[in-house]
């Protein structure tokens, strides 16, 4: 039986109402891959003509399912497709057996769903280094196919969870030329979150019509300012995968539509924020904005130096406005900085200006902000126009409790 974790205090009030995306159906089942008494396998079936794009971890030890998906993205879109996801076992660092497991699952899914094996995409999430009992997945594929439903996306969000305390979903609708285009997405992720492409497992579906190469380009652009701007613990997974499918069922071409592009970006940012809000043991949602850097790349380096600092994250957990630790993080990041041009804010409270403590600084006001659930740290380097915003959470004893006995 999977351990039941207390729902994050930062969780949304409920799973959102999700639109039906024509051209995609979902099914889930309890296959006993690792967990007992809960669903742990998800199948999504896509209509012929669906364009599929993706982004994947750049970890040097990435898992067999990731490598398989990477090889398939960009292929022909004429025929149908399928996505199979299991939780509980990452099928990572499993050698030849991992590749054979992917081959077995994709072959079986292709036969059951009536799609080419080259159009079956798989993901696995959970414990690293243990052989995937893939026969438990292949054994339930026929039953999954028989229970496919257009309204099953919420159940799919539940089935892909590991240490998550709540299922993550987001949706958007856009009016294009008088017709409605819908987007719906789900994600899982709570720990081992420091993306280097996208992050965790994320699946986004839309009935929009768009060519695969254009869909890939927009996904890659938006990933950089959403999933590539979050961190929980500075650790990049072996299994991170982000897959988006456009079924084209609406008949609406969104190739150069700015409203669709903005809606997709907003949905991706929403899901990225939900992952941070479910950070293992998290009690604070933290936004870090860097301005005045030499360039955007330097701004991101500084932002992650702050976001990944255990000293800063524990100070936030303790509601301590210890701005000296922010000065430390900027100094150690390796990106360009000038001590005497540095300014810092906690919320609306100016902490430091031009390399000195602000003459108007109020410890009481800064401490009051640190009691909030949502913490904002702003840093201006005073060097140029570079800027970046990243999101993280605090570091509490709950993170240790979850990870100290994760495999037991």
mmCIF file of N, CA and C in Angstrom, residues 300-377:
data_model
loop_
_atom_site.group_PDB
_atom_site.id
_atom_site.type_symbol
_atom_site.label_atom_id
_atom_site.label_comp_id
_atom_site.label_asym_id
_atom_site.label_seq_id
_atom_site.Cartn_x
_atom_site.Cartn_y
_atom_site.Cartn_z
ATOM 1 N N UNK A 300 19.328 34.301 -14.550
ATOM 2 C CA UNK A 300 18.850 32.963 -14.184
ATOM 3 C C UNK A 300 19.832 32.260 -13.257
ATOM 4 N N UNK A 301 21.123 32.441 -13.504
ATOM 5 C CA UNK A 301 22.135 31.852 -12.625
ATOM 6 C C UNK A 301 21.977 32.392 -11.205
ATOM 7 N N UNK A 302 21.824 33.699 -11.076
ATOM 8 C CA UNK A 302 21.642 34.306 -9.758
ATOM 9 C C UNK A 302 20.357 33.807 -9.096
ATOM 10 N N UNK A 303 19.276 33.734 -9.869
ATOM 11 C CA UNK A 303 17.986 33.324 -9.311
ATOM 12 C C UNK A 303 18.046 31.910 -8.749
ATOM 13 N N UNK A 304 18.707 31.005 -9.483
ATOM 14 C CA UNK A 304 18.796 29.630 -9.004
ATOM 15 C C UNK A 304 19.788 29.496 -7.851
ATOM 16 N N UNK A 305 20.788 30.346 -7.795
ATOM 17 C CA UNK A 305 21.697 30.323 -6.648
ATOM 18 C C UNK A 305 20.936 30.623 -5.368
ATOM 19 N N UNK A 306 19.981 31.549 -5.451
ATOM 20 C CA UNK A 306 19.136 31.868 -4.294
ATOM 21 C C UNK A 306 18.147 30.738 -4.036
ATOM 22 N N UNK A 307 17.467 30.290 -5.103
ATOM 23 C CA UNK A 307 16.400 29.304 -4.959
ATOM 24 C C UNK A 307 16.893 27.962 -4.444
ATOM 25 N N UNK A 308 18.131 27.606 -4.758
ATOM 26 C CA UNK A 308 18.653 26.297 -4.369
ATOM 27 C C UNK A 308 19.487 26.325 -3.094
ATOM 28 N N UNK A 309 19.650 27.487 -2.489
ATOM 29 C CA UNK A 309 20.466 27.571 -1.282
ATOM 30 C C UNK A 309 19.750 26.959 -0.075
ATOM 31 N N UNK A 310 20.304 25.904 0.530
ATOM 32 C CA UNK A 310 19.677 25.343 1.733
ATOM 33 C C UNK A 310 19.585 26.368 2.864
ATOM 34 N N UNK A 311 20.566 27.259 2.947
ATOM 35 C CA UNK A 311 20.532 28.281 3.996
ATOM 36 C C UNK A 311 19.351 29.236 3.813
ATOM 37 N N UNK A 312 19.109 29.635 2.585
ATOM 38 C CA UNK A 312 17.973 30.530 2.324
ATOM 39 C C UNK A 312 16.658 29.786 2.502
ATOM 40 N N UNK A 313 16.582 28.570 1.997
ATOM 41 C CA UNK A 313 15.333 27.808 2.063
ATOM 42 C C UNK A 313 14.949 27.481 3.507
ATOM 43 N N UNK A 314 15.935 27.190 4.352
ATOM 44 C CA UNK A 314 15.624 26.921 5.756
ATOM 45 C C UNK A 314 15.280 28.204 6.514
ATOM 46 N N UNK A 315 15.914 29.320 6.137
ATOM 47 C CA UNK A 315 15.551 30.602 6.751
ATOM 48 C C UNK A 315 14.103 30.950 6.428
ATOM 49 N N UNK A 316 13.684 30.684 5.190
ATOM 50 C CA UNK A 316 12.294 30.941 4.799
ATOM 51 C C UNK A 316 11.357 30.038 5.597
ATOM 52 N N UNK A 317 11.755 28.791 5.779
ATOM 53 C CA UNK A 317 10.926 27.870 6.575
ATOM 54 C C UNK A 317 10.775 28.382 8.000
ATOM 55 N N UNK A 318 11.842 28.993 8.519
ATOM 56 C CA UNK A 318 11.809 29.538 9.879
ATOM 57 C C UNK A 318 11.282 30.957 9.960
ATOM 58 N N UNK A 319 10.806 31.482 8.808
ATOM 59 C CA UNK A 319 10.220 32.828 8.740
ATOM 60 C C UNK A 319 11.219 33.904 9.178
ATOM 61 N N UNK A 320 12.479 33.669 8.818
ATOM 62 C CA UNK A 320 13.559 34.587 9.202
ATOM 63 C C UNK A 320 13.978 35.415 7.987
ATOM 64 N N UNK A 321 13.854 36.739 8.014
ATOM 65 C CA UNK A 321 14.263 37.580 6.882
ATOM 66 C C UNK A 321 15.776 37.775 6.843
ATOM 67 N N UNK A 322 16.480 36.694 6.713
ATOM 68 C CA UNK A 322 17.948 36.734 6.774
ATOM 69 C C UNK A 322 18.493 37.101 5.401
ATOM 70 N N UNK A 323 18.488 38.382 5.087
ATOM 71 C CA UNK A 323 18.876 38.842 3.757
ATOM 72 C C UNK A 323 20.370 38.710 3.502
ATOM 73 N N UNK A 324 21.156 38.545 4.544
ATOM 74 C CA UNK A 324 22.581 38.309 4.352
ATOM 75 C C UNK A 324 22.837 37.052 3.539
ATOM 76 N N UNK A 325 21.954 36.075 3.662
ATOM 77 C CA UNK A 325 22.108 34.840 2.899
ATOM 78 C C UNK A 325 21.840 35.080 1.403
ATOM 79 N N UNK A 326 20.997 36.054 1.087
ATOM 80 C CA UNK A 326 20.777 36.416 -0.314
ATOM 81 C C UNK A 326 22.046 37.044 -0.881
ATOM 82 N N UNK A 327 22.677 37.910 -0.101
ATOM 83 C CA UNK A 327 23.946 38.503 -0.515
ATOM 84 C C UNK A 327 24.971 37.401 -0.777
ATOM 85 N N UNK A 328 25.015 36.421 0.108
ATOM 86 C CA UNK A 328 25.927 35.291 -0.045
ATOM 87 C C UNK A 328 25.672 34.554 -1.358
ATOM 88 N N UNK A 329 24.403 34.256 -1.643
ATOM 89 C CA UNK A 329 24.064 33.476 -2.829
ATOM 90 C C UNK A 329 24.437 34.216 -4.107
ATOM 91 N N UNK A 330 24.199 35.514 -4.143
ATOM 92 C CA UNK A 330 24.580 36.305 -5.310
ATOM 93 C C UNK A 330 26.096 36.263 -5.498
ATOM 94 N N UNK A 331 26.823 36.394 -4.418
ATOM 95 C CA UNK A 331 28.279 36.407 -4.492
ATOM 96 C C UNK A 331 28.881 35.105 -4.953
ATOM 97 N N UNK A 332 28.225 33.984 -4.642
ATOM 98 C CA UNK A 332 28.811 32.680 -4.966
ATOM 99 C C UNK A 332 28.372 32.149 -6.325
ATOM 100 N N UNK A 333 27.376 32.773 -6.944
ATOM 101 C CA UNK A 333 26.728 32.180 -8.120
ATOM 102 C C UNK A 333 27.667 32.009 -9.299
ATOM 103 N N UNK A 334 28.667 32.878 -9.416
ATOM 104 C CA UNK A 334 29.578 32.820 -10.552
ATOM 105 C C UNK A 334 29.216 33.777 -11.663
ATOM 106 N N UNK A 335 27.980 34.307 -11.639
ATOM 107 C CA UNK A 335 27.573 35.303 -12.629
ATOM 108 C C UNK A 335 28.013 36.686 -12.165
ATOM 109 N N UNK A 336 28.061 37.617 -13.114
ATOM 110 C CA UNK A 336 28.560 38.960 -12.811
ATOM 111 C C UNK A 336 27.716 39.647 -11.745
ATOM 112 N N UNK A 337 28.410 40.273 -10.769
ATOM 113 C CA UNK A 337 27.731 41.021 -9.707
ATOM 114 C C UNK A 337 28.692 42.076 -9.166
ATOM 115 N N UNK A 338 28.115 43.171 -8.683
ATOM 116 C CA UNK A 338 28.894 44.235 -8.067
ATOM 117 C C UNK A 338 28.277 44.513 -6.701
ATOM 118 N N UNK A 339 29.017 44.224 -5.653
ATOM 119 C CA UNK A 339 28.498 44.388 -4.297
ATOM 120 C C UNK A 339 27.866 45.759 -4.073
ATOM 121 N N UNK A 340 28.468 46.796 -4.612
ATOM 122 C CA UNK A 340 28.044 48.161 -4.301
ATOM 123 C C UNK A 340 26.874 48.649 -5.150
ATOM 124 N N UNK A 341 26.376 47.788 -6.042
ATOM 125 C CA UNK A 341 25.186 48.132 -6.831
ATOM 126 C C UNK A 341 23.977 47.274 -6.465
ATOM 127 N N UNK A 342 24.161 46.381 -5.530
ATOM 128 C CA UNK A 342 23.146 45.382 -5.198
ATOM 129 C C UNK A 342 22.023 45.958 -4.343
ATOM 130 N N UNK A 343 20.766 45.667 -4.753
ATOM 131 C CA UNK A 343 19.588 46.053 -3.976
ATOM 132 C C UNK A 343 18.697 44.834 -3.795
ATOM 133 N N UNK A 344 18.047 44.731 -2.628
ATOM 134 C CA UNK A 344 17.251 43.546 -2.275
ATOM 135 C C UNK A 344 15.927 43.970 -1.677
ATOM 136 N N UNK A 345 14.865 43.236 -2.034
ATOM 137 C CA UNK A 345 13.548 43.441 -1.438
ATOM 138 C C UNK A 345 12.979 42.110 -0.960
ATOM 139 N N UNK A 346 12.284 42.117 0.160
ATOM 140 C CA UNK A 346 11.439 41.015 0.607
ATOM 141 C C UNK A 346 10.014 41.532 0.528
ATOM 142 N N UNK A 347 9.261 41.034 -0.455
ATOM 143 C CA UNK A 347 7.932 41.603 -0.677
ATOM 144 C C UNK A 347 8.071 43.062 -1.071
ATOM 145 N N UNK A 348 7.344 43.941 -0.387
ATOM 146 C CA UNK A 348 7.441 45.380 -0.648
ATOM 147 C C UNK A 348 8.463 46.070 0.250
ATOM 148 N N UNK A 349 9.157 45.300 1.048
ATOM 149 C CA UNK A 349 10.096 45.866 2.011
ATOM 150 C C UNK A 349 11.485 45.963 1.393
ATOM 151 N N UNK A 350 12.007 47.177 1.246
ATOM 152 C CA UNK A 350 13.364 47.352 0.748
ATOM 153 C C UNK A 350 14.343 47.007 1.867
ATOM 154 N N UNK A 351 15.147 46.001 1.598
ATOM 155 C CA UNK A 351 16.097 45.508 2.591
ATOM 156 C C UNK A 351 17.453 46.177 2.429
ATOM 157 N N UNK A 352 17.909 46.234 1.185
ATOM 158 C CA UNK A 352 19.230 46.799 0.905
ATOM 159 C C UNK A 352 19.174 47.607 -0.376
ATOM 160 N N UNK A 353 20.024 48.638 -0.441
ATOM 161 C CA UNK A 353 20.070 49.492 -1.626
ATOM 162 C C UNK A 353 21.515 49.889 -1.886
ATOM 163 N N UNK A 354 21.953 49.638 -3.130
ATOM 164 C CA UNK A 354 23.293 50.066 -3.556
ATOM 165 C C UNK A 354 24.395 49.579 -2.614
ATOM 166 N N UNK A 355 24.282 48.300 -2.227
ATOM 167 C CA UNK A 355 25.352 47.685 -1.462
ATOM 168 C C UNK A 355 25.334 47.940 0.029
ATOM 169 N N UNK A 356 24.273 48.585 0.526
ATOM 170 C CA UNK A 356 24.146 48.848 1.957
ATOM 171 C C UNK A 356 22.754 48.455 2.419
ATOM 172 N N UNK A 357 22.632 48.223 3.725
ATOM 173 C CA UNK A 357 21.286 48.055 4.277
ATOM 174 C C UNK A 357 20.499 49.349 4.045
ATOM 175 N N UNK A 358 19.266 49.208 3.607
ATOM 176 C CA UNK A 358 18.449 50.381 3.316
ATOM 177 C C UNK A 358 18.248 51.214 4.577
ATOM 178 N N UNK A 359 18.343 52.536 4.471
ATOM 179 C CA UNK A 359 18.124 53.384 5.650
ATOM 180 C C UNK A 359 16.698 53.285 6.180
ATOM 181 N N UNK A 360 15.773 52.834 5.337
ATOM 182 C CA UNK A 360 14.370 52.701 5.744
ATOM 183 C C UNK A 360 14.009 51.264 6.134
ATOM 184 N N UNK A 361 15.015 50.400 6.212
ATOM 185 C CA UNK A 361 14.726 48.991 6.478
ATOM 186 C C UNK A 361 14.044 48.788 7.819
ATOM 187 N N UNK A 362 12.992 47.956 7.780
ATOM 188 C CA UNK A 362 12.270 47.599 8.998
ATOM 189 C C UNK A 362 12.313 46.085 9.163
ATOM 190 N N UNK A 363 13.018 45.629 10.176
ATOM 191 C CA UNK A 363 13.083 44.190 10.466
ATOM 192 C C UNK A 363 11.687 43.636 10.737
ATOM 193 N N UNK A 364 10.863 44.423 11.417
ATOM 194 C CA UNK A 364 9.513 43.980 11.748
ATOM 195 C C UNK A 364 8.673 43.792 10.485
ATOM 196 N N UNK A 365 8.792 44.714 9.531
ATOM 197 C CA UNK A 365 8.021 44.602 8.290
ATOM 198 C C UNK A 365 8.498 43.419 7.457
ATOM 199 N N UNK A 366 9.810 43.216 7.403
ATOM 200 C CA UNK A 366 10.346 42.082 6.657
ATOM 201 C C UNK A 366 9.923 40.767 7.302
ATOM 202 N N UNK A 367 9.955 40.710 8.637
ATOM 203 C CA UNK A 367 9.545 39.501 9.351
ATOM 204 C C UNK A 367 8.063 39.213 9.134
ATOM 205 N N UNK A 368 7.269 40.259 9.027
ATOM 206 C CA UNK A 368 5.838 40.082 8.786
ATOM 207 C C UNK A 368 5.605 39.445 7.418
ATOM 208 N N UNK A 369 6.370 39.873 6.409
ATOM 209 C CA UNK A 369 6.236 39.269 5.087
ATOM 210 C C UNK A 369 6.610 37.793 5.111
ATOM 211 N N UNK A 370 7.605 37.431 5.889
ATOM 212 C CA UNK A 370 8.062 36.049 5.937
ATOM 213 C C UNK A 370 7.027 35.108 6.553
ATOM 214 N N UNK A 371 6.041 35.661 7.230
ATOM 215 C CA UNK A 371 4.966 34.839 7.788
ATOM 216 C C UNK A 371 3.926 34.474 6.740
ATOM 217 N N UNK A 372 3.963 35.160 5.592
ATOM 218 C CA UNK A 372 2.995 34.883 4.535
ATOM 219 C C UNK A 372 3.255 33.505 3.925
ATOM 220 N N UNK A 373 2.231 32.969 3.282
ATOM 221 C CA UNK A 373 2.366 31.692 2.577
ATOM 222 C C UNK A 373 3.144 31.863 1.283
ATOM 223 N N UNK A 374 2.979 33.026 0.647
ATOM 224 C CA UNK A 374 3.666 33.328 -0.606
ATOM 225 C C UNK A 374 4.759 34.362 -0.341
ATOM 226 N N UNK A 375 5.997 33.982 -0.580
ATOM 227 C CA UNK A 375 7.150 34.843 -0.304
ATOM 228 C C UNK A 375 7.714 35.367 -1.632
ATOM 229 N N UNK A 376 8.027 36.648 -1.666
ATOM 230 C CA UNK A 376 8.612 37.255 -2.863
ATOM 231 C C UNK A 376 9.962 37.870 -2.493
ATOM 232 N N UNK A 377 11.000 37.463 -3.198
ATOM 233 C CA UNK A 377 12.338 38.033 -3.033
ATOM 234 C C UNK A 377 12.727 38.705 -4.339
#
